[in-house]
CSV table of C-alpha atoms in Angstrom, one decimal:
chain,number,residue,atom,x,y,z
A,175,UNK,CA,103.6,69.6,81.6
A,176,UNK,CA,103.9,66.2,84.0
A,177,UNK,CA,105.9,68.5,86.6
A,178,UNK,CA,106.5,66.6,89.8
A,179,UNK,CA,108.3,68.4,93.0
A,180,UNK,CA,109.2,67.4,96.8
A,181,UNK,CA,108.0,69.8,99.3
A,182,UNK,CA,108.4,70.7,102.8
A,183,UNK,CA,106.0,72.8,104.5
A,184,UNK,CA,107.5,75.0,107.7
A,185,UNK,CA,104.3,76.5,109.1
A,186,UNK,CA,102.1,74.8,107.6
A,187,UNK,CA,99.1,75.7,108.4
A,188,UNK,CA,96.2,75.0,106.5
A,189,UNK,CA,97.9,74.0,103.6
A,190,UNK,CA,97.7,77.2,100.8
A,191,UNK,CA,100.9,75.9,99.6
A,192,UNK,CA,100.0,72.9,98.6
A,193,UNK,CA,97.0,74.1,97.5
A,194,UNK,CA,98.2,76.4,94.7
A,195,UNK,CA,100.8,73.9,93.7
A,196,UNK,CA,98.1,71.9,92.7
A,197,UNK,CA,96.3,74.8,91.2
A,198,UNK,CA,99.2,75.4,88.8
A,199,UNK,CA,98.7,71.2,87.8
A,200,UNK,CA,101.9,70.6,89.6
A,201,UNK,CA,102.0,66.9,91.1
A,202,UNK,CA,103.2,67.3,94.7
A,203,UNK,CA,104.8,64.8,97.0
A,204,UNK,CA,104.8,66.1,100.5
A,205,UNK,CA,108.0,64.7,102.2
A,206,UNK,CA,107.1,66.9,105.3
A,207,UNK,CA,105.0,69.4,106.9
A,208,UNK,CA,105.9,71.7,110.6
A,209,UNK,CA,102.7,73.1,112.5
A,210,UNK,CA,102.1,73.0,115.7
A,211,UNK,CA,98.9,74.4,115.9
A,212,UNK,CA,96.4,71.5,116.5
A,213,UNK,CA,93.5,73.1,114.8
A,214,UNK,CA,95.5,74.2,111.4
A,215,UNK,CA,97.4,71.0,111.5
A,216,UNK,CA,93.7,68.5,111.7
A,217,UNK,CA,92.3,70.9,109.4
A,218,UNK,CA,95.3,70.5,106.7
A,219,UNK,CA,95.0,66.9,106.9
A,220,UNK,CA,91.3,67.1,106.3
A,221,UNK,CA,91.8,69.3,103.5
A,222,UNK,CA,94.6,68.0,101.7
A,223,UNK,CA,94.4,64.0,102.6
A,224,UNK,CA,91.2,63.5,103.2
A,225,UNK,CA,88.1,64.1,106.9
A,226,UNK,CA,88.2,60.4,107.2
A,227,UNK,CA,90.4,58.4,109.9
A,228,UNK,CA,92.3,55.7,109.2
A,229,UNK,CA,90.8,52.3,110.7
A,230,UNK,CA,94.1,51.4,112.8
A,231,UNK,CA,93.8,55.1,114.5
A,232,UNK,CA,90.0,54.8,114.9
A,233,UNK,CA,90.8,51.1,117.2
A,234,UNK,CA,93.5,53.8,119.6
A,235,UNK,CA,91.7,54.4,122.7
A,236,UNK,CA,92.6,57.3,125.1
A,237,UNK,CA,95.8,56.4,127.2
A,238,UNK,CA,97.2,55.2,123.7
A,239,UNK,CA,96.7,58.8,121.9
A,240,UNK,CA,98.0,60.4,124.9
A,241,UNK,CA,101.2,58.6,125.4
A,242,UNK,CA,101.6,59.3,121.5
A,243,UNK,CA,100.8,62.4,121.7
A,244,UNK,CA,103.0,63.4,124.4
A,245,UNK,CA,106.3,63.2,122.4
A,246,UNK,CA,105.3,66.6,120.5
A,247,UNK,CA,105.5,70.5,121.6
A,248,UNK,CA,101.8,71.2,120.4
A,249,UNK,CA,99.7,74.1,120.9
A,250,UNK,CA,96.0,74.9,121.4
A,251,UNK,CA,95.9,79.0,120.1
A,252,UNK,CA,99.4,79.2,118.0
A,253,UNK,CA,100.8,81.4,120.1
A,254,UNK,CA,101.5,78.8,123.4
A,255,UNK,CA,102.6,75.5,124.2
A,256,UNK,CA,100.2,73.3,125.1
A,257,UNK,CA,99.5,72.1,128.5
A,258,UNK,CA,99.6,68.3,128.7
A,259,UNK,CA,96.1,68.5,131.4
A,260,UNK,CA,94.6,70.3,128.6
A,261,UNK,CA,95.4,67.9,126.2
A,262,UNK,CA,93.8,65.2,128.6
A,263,UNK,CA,90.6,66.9,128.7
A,264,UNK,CA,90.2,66.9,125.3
A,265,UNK,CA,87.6,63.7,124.3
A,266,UNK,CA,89.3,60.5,122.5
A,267,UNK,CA,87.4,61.3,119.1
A,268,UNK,CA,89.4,64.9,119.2
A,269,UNK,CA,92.5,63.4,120.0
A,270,UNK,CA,92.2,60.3,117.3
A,271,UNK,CA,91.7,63.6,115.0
A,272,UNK,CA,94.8,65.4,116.3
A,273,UNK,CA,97.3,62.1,116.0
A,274,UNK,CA,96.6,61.6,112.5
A,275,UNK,CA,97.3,65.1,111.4
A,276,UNK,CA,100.5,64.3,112.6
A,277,UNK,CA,101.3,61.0,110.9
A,278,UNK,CA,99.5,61.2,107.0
A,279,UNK,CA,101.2,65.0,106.9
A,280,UNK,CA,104.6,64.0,108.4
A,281,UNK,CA,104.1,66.4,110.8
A,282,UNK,CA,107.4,67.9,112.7
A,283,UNK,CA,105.6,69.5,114.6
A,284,UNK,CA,107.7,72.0,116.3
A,285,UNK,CA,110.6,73.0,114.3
A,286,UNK,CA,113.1,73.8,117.0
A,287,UNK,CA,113.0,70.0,117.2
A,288,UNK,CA,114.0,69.4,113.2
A,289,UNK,CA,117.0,68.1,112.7
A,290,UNK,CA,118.3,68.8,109.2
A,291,UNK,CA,120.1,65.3,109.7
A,292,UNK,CA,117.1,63.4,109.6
A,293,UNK,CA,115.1,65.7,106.9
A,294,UNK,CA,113.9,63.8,103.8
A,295,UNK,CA,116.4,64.4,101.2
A,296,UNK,CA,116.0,65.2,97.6
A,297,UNK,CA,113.6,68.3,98.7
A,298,UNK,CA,112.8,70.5,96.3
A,299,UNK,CA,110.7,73.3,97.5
A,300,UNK,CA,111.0,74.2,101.2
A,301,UNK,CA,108.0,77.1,102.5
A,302,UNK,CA,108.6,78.8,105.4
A,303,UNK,CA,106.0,81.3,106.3
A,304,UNK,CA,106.8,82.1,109.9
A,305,UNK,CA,104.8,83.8,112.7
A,306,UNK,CA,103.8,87.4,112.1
A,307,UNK,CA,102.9,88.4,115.3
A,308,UNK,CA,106.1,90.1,116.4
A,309,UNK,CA,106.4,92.1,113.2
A,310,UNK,CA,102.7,93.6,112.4
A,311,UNK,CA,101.7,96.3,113.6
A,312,UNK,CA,98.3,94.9,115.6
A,313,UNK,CA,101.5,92.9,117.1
A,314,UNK,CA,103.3,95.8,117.9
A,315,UNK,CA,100.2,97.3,119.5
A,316,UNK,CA,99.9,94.9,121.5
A,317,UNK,CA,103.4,94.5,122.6
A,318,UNK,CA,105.0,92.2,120.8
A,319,UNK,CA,107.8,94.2,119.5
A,320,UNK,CA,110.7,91.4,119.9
A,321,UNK,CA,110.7,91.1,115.7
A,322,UNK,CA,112.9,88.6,114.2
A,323,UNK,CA,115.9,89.8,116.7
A,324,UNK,CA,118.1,86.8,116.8
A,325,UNK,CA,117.8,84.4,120.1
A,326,UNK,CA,114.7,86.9,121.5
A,327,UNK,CA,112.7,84.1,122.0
A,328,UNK,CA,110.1,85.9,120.3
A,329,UNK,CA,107.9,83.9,117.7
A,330,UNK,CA,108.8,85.8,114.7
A,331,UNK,CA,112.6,85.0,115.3
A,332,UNK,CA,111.9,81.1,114.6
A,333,UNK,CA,112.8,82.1,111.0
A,334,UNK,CA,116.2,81.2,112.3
A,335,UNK,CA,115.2,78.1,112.8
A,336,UNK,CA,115.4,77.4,108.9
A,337,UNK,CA,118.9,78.8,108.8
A,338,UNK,CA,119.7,76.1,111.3
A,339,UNK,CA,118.7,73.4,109.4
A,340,UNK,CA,119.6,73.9,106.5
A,341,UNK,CA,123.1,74.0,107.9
A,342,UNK,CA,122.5,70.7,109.4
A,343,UNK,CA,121.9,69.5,106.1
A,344,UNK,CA,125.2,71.4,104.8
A,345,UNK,CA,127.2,70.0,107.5
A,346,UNK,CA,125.9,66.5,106.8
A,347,UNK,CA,126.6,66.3,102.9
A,348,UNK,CA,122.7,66.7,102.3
A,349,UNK,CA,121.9,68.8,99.2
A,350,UNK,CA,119.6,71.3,100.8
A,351,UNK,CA,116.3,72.3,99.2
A,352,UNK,CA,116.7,73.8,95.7
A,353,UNK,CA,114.2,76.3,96.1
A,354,UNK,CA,113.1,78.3,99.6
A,355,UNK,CA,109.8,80.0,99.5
A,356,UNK,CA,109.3,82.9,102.3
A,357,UNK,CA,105.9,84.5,102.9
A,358,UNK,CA,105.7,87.3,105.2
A,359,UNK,CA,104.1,90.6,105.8
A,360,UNK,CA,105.9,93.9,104.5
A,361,UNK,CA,107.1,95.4,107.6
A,362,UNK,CA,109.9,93.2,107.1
A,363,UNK,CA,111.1,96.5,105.4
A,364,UNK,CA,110.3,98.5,107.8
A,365,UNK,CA,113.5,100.3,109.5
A,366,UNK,CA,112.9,98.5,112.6
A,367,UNK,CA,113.4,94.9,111.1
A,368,UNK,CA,115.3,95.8,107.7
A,369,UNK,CA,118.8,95.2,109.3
A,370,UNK,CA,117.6,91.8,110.6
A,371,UNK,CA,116.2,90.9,107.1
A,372,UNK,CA,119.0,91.5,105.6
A,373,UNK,CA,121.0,89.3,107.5
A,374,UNK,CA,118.5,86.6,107.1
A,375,UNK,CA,119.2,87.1,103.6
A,376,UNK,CA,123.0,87.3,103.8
A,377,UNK,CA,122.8,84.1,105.6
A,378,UNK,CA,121.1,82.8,102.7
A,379,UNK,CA,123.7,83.9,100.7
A,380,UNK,CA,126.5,82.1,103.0
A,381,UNK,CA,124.2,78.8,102.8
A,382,UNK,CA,124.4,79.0,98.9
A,383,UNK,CA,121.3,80.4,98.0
A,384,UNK,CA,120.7,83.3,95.9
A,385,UNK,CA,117.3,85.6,97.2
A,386,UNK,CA,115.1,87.9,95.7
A,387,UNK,CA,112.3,89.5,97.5
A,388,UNK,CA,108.8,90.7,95.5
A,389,UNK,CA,106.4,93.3,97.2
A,390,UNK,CA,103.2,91.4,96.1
A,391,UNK,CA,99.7,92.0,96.6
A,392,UNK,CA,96.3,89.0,96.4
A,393,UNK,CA,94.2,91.4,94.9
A,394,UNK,CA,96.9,91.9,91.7
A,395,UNK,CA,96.3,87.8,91.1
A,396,UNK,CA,92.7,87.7,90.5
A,397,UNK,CA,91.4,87.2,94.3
A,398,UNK,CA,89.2,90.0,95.4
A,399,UNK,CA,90.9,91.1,98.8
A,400,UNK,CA,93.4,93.4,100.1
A,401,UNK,CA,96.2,91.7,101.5
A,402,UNK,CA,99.6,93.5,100.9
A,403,UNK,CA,102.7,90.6,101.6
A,404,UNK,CA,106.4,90.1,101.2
A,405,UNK,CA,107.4,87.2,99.6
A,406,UNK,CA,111.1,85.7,98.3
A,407,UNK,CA,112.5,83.4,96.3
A,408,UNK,CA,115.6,81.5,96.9
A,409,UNK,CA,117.5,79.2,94.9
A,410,UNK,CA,120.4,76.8,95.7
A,411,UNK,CA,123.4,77.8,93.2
A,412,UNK,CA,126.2,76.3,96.1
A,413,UNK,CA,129.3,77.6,94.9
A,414,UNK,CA,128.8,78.2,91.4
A,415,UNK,CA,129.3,82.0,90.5
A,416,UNK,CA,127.8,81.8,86.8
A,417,UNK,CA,125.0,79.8,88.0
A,418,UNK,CA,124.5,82.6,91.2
A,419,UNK,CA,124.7,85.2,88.2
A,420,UNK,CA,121.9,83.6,85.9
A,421,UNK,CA,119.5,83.2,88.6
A,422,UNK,CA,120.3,86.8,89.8
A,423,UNK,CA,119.5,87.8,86.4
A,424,UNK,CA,116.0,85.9,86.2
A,425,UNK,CA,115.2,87.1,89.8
A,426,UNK,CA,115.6,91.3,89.0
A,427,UNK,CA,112.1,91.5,88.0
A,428,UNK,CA,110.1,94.0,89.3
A,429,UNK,CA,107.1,93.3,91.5
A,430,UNK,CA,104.7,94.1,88.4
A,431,UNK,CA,106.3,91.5,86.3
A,432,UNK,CA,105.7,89.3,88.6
A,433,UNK,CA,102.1,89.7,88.1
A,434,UNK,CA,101.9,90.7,84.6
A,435,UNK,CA,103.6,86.7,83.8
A,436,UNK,CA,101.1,85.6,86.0
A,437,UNK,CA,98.1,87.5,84.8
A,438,UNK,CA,98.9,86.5,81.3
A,439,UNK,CA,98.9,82.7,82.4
A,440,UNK,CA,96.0,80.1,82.0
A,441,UNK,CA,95.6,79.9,85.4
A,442,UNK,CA,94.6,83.6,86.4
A,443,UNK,CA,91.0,84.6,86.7
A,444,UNK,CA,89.3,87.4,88.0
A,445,UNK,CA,87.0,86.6,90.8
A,446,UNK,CA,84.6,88.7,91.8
A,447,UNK,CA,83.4,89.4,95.5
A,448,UNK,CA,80.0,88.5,94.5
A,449,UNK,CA,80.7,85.0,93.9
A,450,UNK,CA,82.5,84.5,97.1
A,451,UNK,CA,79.3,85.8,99.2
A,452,UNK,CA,76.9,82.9,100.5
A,453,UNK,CA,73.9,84.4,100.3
A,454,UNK,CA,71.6,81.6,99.1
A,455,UNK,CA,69.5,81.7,102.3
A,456,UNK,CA,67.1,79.1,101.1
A,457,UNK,CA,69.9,76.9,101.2
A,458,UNK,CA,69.4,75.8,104.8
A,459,UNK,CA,73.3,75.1,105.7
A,460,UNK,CA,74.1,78.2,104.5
A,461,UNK,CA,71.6,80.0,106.5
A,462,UNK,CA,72.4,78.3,109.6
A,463,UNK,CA,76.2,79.7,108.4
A,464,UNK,CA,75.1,83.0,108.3
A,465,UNK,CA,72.7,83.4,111.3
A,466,UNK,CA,75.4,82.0,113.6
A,467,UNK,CA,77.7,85.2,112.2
A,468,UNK,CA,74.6,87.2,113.3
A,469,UNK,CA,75.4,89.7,116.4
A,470,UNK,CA,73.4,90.8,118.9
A,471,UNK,CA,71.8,94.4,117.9
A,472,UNK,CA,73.5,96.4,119.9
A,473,UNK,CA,75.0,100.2,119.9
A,474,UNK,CA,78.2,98.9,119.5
A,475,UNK,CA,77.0,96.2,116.8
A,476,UNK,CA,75.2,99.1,115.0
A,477,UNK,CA,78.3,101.2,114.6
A,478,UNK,CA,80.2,98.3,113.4
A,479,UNK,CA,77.4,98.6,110.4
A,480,UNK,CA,77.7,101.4,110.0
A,481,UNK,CA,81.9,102.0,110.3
A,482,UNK,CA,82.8,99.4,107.6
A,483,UNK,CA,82.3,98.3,104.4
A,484,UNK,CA,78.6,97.4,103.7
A,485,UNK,CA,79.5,94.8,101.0
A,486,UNK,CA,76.0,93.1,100.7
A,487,UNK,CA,72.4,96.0,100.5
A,488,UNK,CA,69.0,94.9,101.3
A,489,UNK,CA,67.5,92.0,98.7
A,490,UNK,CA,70.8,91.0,98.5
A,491,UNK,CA,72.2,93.2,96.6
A,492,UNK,CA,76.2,93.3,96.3
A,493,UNK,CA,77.1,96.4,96.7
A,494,UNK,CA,79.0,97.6,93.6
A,495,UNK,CA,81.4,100.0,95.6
A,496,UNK,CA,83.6,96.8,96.6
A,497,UNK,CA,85.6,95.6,94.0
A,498,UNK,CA,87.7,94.0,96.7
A,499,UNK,CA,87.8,93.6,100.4
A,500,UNK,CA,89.7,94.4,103.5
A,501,UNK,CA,92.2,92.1,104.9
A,502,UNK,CA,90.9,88.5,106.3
A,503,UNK,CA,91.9,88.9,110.0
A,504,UNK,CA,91.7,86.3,112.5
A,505,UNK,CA,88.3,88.0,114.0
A,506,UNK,CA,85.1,89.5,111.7
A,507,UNK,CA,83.4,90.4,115.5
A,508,UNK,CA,85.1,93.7,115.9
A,509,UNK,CA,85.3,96.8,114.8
A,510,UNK,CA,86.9,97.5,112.2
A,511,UNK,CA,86.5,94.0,110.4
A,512,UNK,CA,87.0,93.3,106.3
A,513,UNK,CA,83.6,93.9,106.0
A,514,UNK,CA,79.1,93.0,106.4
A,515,UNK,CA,76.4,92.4,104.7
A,516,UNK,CA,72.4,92.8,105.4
A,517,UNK,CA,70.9,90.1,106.7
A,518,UNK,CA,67.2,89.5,108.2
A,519,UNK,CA,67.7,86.7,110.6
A,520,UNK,CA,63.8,87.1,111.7
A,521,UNK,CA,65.5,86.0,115.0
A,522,UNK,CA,64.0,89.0,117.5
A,523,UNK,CA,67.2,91.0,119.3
A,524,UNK,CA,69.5,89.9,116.2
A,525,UNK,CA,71.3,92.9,113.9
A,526,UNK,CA,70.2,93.1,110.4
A,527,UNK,CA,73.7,91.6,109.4
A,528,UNK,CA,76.1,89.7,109.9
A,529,UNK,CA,79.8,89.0,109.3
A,530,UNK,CA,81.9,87.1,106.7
A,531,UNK,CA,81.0,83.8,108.0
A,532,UNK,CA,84.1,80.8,107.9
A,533,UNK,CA,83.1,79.4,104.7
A,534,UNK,CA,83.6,83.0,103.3
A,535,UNK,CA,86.8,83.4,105.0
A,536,UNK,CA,87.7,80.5,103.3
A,537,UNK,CA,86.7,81.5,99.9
A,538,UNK,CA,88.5,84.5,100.0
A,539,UNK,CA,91.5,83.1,101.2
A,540,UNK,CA,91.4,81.2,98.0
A,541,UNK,CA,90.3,77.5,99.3
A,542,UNK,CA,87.2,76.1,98.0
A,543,UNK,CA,83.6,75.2,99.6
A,544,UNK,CA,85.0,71.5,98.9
A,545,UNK,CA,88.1,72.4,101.2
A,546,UNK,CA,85.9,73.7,104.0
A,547,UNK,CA,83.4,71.0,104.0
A,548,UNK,CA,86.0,68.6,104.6
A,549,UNK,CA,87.6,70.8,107.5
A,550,UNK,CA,83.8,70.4,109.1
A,551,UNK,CA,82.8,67.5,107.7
A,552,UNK,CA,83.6,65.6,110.7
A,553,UNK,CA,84.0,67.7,113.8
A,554,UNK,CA,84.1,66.5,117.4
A,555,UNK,CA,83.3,67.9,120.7
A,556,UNK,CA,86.7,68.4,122.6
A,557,UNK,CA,83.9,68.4,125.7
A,558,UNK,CA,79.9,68.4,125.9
A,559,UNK,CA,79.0,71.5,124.2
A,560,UNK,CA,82.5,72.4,122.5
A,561,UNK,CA,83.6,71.5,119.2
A,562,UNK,CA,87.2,71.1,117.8
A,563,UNK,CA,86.7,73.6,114.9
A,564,UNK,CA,84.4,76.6,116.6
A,565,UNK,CA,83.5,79.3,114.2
A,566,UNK,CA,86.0,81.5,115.4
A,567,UNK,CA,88.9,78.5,115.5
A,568,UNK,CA,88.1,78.2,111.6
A,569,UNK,CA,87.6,82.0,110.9
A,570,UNK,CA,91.4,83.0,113.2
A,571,UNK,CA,92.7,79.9,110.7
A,572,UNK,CA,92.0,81.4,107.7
A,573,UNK,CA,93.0,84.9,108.3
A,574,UNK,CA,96.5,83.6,109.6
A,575,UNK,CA,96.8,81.9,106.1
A,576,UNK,CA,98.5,82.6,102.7
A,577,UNK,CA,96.0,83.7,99.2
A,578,UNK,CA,96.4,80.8,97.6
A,579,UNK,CA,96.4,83.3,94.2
A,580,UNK,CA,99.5,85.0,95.1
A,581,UNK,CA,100.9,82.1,95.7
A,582,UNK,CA,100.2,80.1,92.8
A,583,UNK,CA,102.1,83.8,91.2
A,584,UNK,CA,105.6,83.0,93.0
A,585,UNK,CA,105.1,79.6,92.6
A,586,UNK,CA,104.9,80.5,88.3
A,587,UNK,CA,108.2,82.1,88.9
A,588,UNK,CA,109.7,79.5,90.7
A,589,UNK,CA,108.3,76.8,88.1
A,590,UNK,CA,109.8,79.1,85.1
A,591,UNK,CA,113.1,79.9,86.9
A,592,UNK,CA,113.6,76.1,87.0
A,593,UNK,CA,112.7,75.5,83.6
A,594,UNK,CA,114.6,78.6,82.0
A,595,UNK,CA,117.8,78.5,84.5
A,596,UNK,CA,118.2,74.8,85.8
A,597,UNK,CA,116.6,73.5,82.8
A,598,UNK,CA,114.5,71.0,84.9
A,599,UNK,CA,110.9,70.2,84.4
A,600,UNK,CA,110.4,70.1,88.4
A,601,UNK,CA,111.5,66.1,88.9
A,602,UNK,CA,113.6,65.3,91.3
């Protein structure tokens, strides 16, 4: 199939949309991305255009990048705007690498700064996979117990930032997206924020979209580790009540249908752990990878060895128990973390392991060594001593990400809902 689709990307990220799009041979033209994390946003552009600048932003000195670069809301953890002296700081070989995220992804940026009036038209596939923090519970641990509650001010609640836009569109005669991808986690559900998702999705329904949401997991498409999410599709049916009705009908499926179409397609494969593991310690990058991931031996270290999954023995033997892993988190240096495995560093006053390093991360996030070579490839100091992408940038990166498997599931459905409903083959 020569399928072609326009997408936007609403936090971004690192790109796993895009990326499984592509894994399902589906030609992609990127009308638009919104992130305003600097290190996901450089890091998509390396990944999915390519770790090299372009000559005319290579010849921008300093004051140039900075006067640029202070027309955008950007941020230097994800969480919080970024202070322009901050920004300054930062050396001119970091900032060349920060301004060209911006242009080759059409970058919004911040997305309470879209304007659906001046969105590329014709879009076909609009993701929006917006902050978690309010809504999980390490969130609500910590605090952050604002949810999606409309005009809180709280991160999650930029999902009504979409709704805006689209009415923007709407109100200027723009036909909005077809299809609308969320991605979320499952305490969506939950009773605290079930009444506030189902407005979102009676919104939705005002805007002209039909929704359906799947309870999906990236173990169930082939990617060894546990990661539980919420995902729904919309699509755009306007007006038309037999066309509302068809999709409705296509949209019913159970969650294990879901999988089961997906599972039965060329493109699902079984991946075991063991072939996500860098272990190949002769291999002098990767050792340098794994050493760096090696604590201190400590108590504390010790019982974090001891507390969680042991995923790789002595002699490098994967430990069969494992079939999958825990949940990618934004830190491995804690306890409890998705897993260790044994490692002899030689170094004396090292443990005898280490963590999932950020290639592995990576890997089981369902990107490629290719994708994270390209993210390092070409990594500046911000200062003397401090690069752009530090271990821990890369490794918080991929655990705020999407499985790239489950999402090349949903995006099977959406593909077959267009063909079997719309009767498009995915051109615009």
């Amino acid at each position: 199939m020569n399928q072609s689709y326009n997408l936007v990307e609403f936090f971004s990220g690192i790109g796993s949309q895009a990326r499984a799009l592509e894994n399902l041979n589906i030609k992609i033209n990127t009308l638009a991305t919104c992130e305003w994390d600097i290190h996901a946003f450089v890091a998509y552009d390396a990944i999915h255009n390519t770790p090299e600048l372009p000559a005319e932003i290579r010849k921008m000195d300093k004051e140039e990048l900075l006067m640029e670069l202070s027309k955008y809301t950007l941020s230097n953890d994800g969480k919080n705007p970024m202070e322009y002296s901050i920004l300054r700081s930062f050396s001119v070989d970091s900032l060349r690498r920060i301004y060209a995220g911006i242009i080759r992804s059409n970058n919004c940026v911040d997305i309470r700064n879209v304007n659906g009036k001046t969105l590329p038209k014709h879009i076909d596939i609009l993701t929006y996979s917006f902050p978690c923090q309010d809504l999980s519970n390490v969130g609500a641990f910590h605090g952050y117990n604002l949810g999606i509650d409309k005009d809180s001010g709280s991160r999650s609640s930029l999902l009504w930032e979409v709704g805006r836009i689209i009415s923007e569109m709407r109100q200027s005669r723009i036909r909005p997206p077809r299809f609308l991808l969320m991605e979320n986690v499952p305490a969506l559900l939950s009773e605290r924020h079930r009444a506030n998702f189902k407005m979102w999705r009676d919104e939705l329904s005002e805007l002209g979209y039909e929704s359906y949401y799947y309870q999906l997991n990236a173990c169930s498409f082939g990617l060894p580790q546990n990661r539980p999410r919420l995902l729904m599709i919309s699509a755009y049916v306007g007006k038309n009540k037999a066309l509302r009705n068809k999709v409705k009908r296509f949209l019913q499926k159970k969650s294990k249908d879901v999988i089961d179409d997906y599972q039965k397609s060329e493109y699902y494969h079984d991946i075991k752990p063991g072939t996500l593991y860098r272990i190949d310690y002769e291999n002098p990058v990767l050792r340098e990878e794994a050493i760096e991931c090696t604590p201190n031996d400590t108590p504390s270290r010790r019982k974090i060895w001891e507390e969680n999954p042991q995923l790789v023995l002595e002699d490098n033997q994967i430990n069969p128990e494992y079939k999958i892993i825990r949940t990618i988190t934004t830190k491995q240096d804690r306890n409890p973390n998705s897993g260790n495995l044994y490692f002899n560093s030689g170094i004396e006053g090292r443990s005898l392991f280490r963590y999932l390093t950020p290639r592995e991360c990576f890997l089981f996030m369902g990107f490629t060594d290719a994708d994270y070579e390209n993210v390092v490839k070409n990594n500046p100091e911000i200062r003397k001593g401090t690069e752009f992408f530090s271990r821990d940038k890369i490794i918080r990166m991929a655990g705020n990400s999407i499985p790239v498997k489950l999402l090349e599931g949903i995006f099977l459905q959406i593909r077959m809902l267009d063909e079997e409903v719309f009767g498009n083959n995915g051109c615009s």
